Short mmCIF file of C-alpha atoms in Angstrom, two decimals:
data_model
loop_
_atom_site.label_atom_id
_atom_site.label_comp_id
_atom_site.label_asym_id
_atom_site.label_seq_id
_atom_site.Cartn_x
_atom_site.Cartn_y
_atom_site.Cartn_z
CA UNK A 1 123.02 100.79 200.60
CA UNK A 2 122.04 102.21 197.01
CA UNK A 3 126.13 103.43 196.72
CA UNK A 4 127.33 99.88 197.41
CA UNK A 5 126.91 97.63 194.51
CA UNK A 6 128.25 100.70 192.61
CA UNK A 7 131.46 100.60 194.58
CA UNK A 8 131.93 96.90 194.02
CA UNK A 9 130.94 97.19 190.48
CA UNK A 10 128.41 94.42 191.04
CA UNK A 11 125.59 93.94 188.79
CA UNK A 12 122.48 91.31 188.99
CA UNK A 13 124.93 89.17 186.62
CA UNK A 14 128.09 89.28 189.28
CA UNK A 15 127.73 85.73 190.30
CA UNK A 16 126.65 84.37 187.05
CA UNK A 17 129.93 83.38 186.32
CA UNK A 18 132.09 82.56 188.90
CA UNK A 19 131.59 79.11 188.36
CA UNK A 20 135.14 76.88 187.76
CA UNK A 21 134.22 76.05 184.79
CA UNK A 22 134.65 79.86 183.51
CA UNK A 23 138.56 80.20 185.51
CA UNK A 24 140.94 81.62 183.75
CA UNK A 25 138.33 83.49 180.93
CA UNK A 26 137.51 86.30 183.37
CA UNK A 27 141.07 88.49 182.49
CA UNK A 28 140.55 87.00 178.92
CA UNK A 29 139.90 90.14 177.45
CA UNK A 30 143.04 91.94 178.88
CA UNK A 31 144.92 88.98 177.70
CA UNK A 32 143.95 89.15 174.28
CA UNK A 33 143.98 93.30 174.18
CA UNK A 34 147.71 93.11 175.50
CA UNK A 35 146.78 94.56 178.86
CA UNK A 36 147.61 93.76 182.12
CA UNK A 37 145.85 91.27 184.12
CA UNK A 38 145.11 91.39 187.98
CA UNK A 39 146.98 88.77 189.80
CA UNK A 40 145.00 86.77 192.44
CA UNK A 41 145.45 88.14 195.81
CA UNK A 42 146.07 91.81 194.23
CA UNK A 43 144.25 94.59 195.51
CA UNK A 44 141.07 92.46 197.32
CA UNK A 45 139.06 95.14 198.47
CA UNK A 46 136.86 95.53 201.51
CA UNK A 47 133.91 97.91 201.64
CA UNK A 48 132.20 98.65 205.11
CA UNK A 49 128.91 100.52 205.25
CA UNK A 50 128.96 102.76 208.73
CA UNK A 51 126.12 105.41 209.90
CA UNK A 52 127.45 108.36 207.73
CA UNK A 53 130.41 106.96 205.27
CA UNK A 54 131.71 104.14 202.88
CA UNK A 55 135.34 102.63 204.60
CA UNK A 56 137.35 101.02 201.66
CA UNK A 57 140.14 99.02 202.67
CA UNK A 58 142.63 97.62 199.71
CA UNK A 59 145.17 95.05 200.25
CA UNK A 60 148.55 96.45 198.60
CA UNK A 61 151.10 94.45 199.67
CA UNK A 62 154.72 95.75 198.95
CA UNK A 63 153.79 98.77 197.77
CA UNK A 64 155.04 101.93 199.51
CA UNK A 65 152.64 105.34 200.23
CA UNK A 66 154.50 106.83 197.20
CA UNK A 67 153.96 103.99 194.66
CA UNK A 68 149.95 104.83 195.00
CA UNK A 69 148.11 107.74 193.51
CA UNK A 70 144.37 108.50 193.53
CA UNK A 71 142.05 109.94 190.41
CA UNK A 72 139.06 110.99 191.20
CA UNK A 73 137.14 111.95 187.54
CA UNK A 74 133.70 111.35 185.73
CA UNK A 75 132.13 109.89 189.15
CA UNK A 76 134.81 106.97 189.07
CA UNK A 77 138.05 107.23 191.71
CA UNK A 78 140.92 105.27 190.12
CA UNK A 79 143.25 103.42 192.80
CA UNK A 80 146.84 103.00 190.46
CA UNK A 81 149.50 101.60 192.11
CA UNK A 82 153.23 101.24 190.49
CA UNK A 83 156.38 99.77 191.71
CA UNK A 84 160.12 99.39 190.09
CA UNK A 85 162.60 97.32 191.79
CA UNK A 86 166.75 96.48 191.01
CA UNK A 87 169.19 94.89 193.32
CA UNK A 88 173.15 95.00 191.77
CA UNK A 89 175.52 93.11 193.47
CA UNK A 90 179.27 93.24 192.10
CA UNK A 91 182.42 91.53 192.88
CA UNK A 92 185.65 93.84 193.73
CA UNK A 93 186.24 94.03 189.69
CA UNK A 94 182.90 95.51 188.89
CA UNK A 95 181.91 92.31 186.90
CA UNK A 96 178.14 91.28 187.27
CA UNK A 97 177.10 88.41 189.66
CA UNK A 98 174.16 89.36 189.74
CA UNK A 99 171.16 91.58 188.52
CA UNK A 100 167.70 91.23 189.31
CA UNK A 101 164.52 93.66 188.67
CA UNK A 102 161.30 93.92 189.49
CA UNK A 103 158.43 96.01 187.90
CA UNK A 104 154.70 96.04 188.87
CA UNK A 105 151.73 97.59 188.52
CA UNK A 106 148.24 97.29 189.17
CA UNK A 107 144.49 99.62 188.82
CA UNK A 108 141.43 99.32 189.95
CA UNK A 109 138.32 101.88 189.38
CA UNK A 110 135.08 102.13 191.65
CA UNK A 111 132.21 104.21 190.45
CA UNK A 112 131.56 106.62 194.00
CA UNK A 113 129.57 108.85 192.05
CA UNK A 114 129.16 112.06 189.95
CA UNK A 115 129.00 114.47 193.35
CA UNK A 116 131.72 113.23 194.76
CA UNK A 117 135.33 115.86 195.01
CA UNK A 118 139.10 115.53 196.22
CA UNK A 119 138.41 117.20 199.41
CA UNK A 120 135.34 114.58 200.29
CA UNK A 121 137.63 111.40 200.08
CA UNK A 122 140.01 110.68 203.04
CA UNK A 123 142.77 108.42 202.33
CA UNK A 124 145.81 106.40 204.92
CA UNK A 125 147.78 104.13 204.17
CA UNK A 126 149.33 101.62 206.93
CA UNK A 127 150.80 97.79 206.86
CA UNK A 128 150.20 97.29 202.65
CA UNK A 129 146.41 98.33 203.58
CA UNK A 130 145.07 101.98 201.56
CA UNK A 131 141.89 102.91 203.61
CA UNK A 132 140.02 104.85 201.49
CA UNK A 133 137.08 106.75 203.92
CA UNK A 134 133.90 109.16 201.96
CA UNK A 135 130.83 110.43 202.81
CA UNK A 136 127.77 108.41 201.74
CA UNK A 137 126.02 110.45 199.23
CA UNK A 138 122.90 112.13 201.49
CA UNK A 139 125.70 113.08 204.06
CA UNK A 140 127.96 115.69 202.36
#
């Protein structure tokens, strides 16, 4: 258990404000900074604790394997996930009737910790879900 609250990032203070009265202040600091900020639904993220390794499953809808890319440095694996989108449609004359595009992006960073390499973290990806799979720390 001592990996998991790392993993979730959670700290004695995790609850302390999730009441309603503190919605939409929790990306404030993105906001402000110009940064991106998570959408709901994006990325929720699943951690199971089995006899000998951490299972991380992250909800990426509409994302394809290729959009996704793993970082592994400093004791923190980054999960980055980008996506561009157009659709063109044109009549016979080549005049527009429509144009539509899509971009997104999202990131997300769990602490796994300082002993932690490439070769010890086993990813899939199937149906918008990136299993992430690594050794607890006492197993490698």
């Amino acid at each position: 258990m001592a990996m998991f609250p790392s993993l979730m990032n959670d700290t004695m203070f995790s609850d302390l404000f999730d009441d309603p009265f503190f919605e939409g202040w929790r990306n404030v600091d993105h906001a402000v900074a110009g940064g991106p900020t998570m959408q709901t639904g994006m990325m929720n993220t699943d951690v199971r604790e089995t006899d000998k390794d951490y299972i991380v499953d992250i909800d990426m809808p509409g994302f394809r394997k290729d959009d996704i890319s793993l970082n592994l440095q400093n004791g923190y694996l980054t999960v980055s996930a980008r996506r561009d989108d157009s659709h063109e449609d044109k009549d016979g004359n080549g005049r527009w009737l429509r144009r539509e595009r899509y971009a997104s992006s999202c990131s997300r960073s769990f602490y796994v910790g300082e002993d932690v390499k490439d070769s010890d973290i086993h990813a899939s990806y199937k149906d918008g879900t990136l299993c992430l799979e690594m050794p607890m720390p006492d197993m490698r």
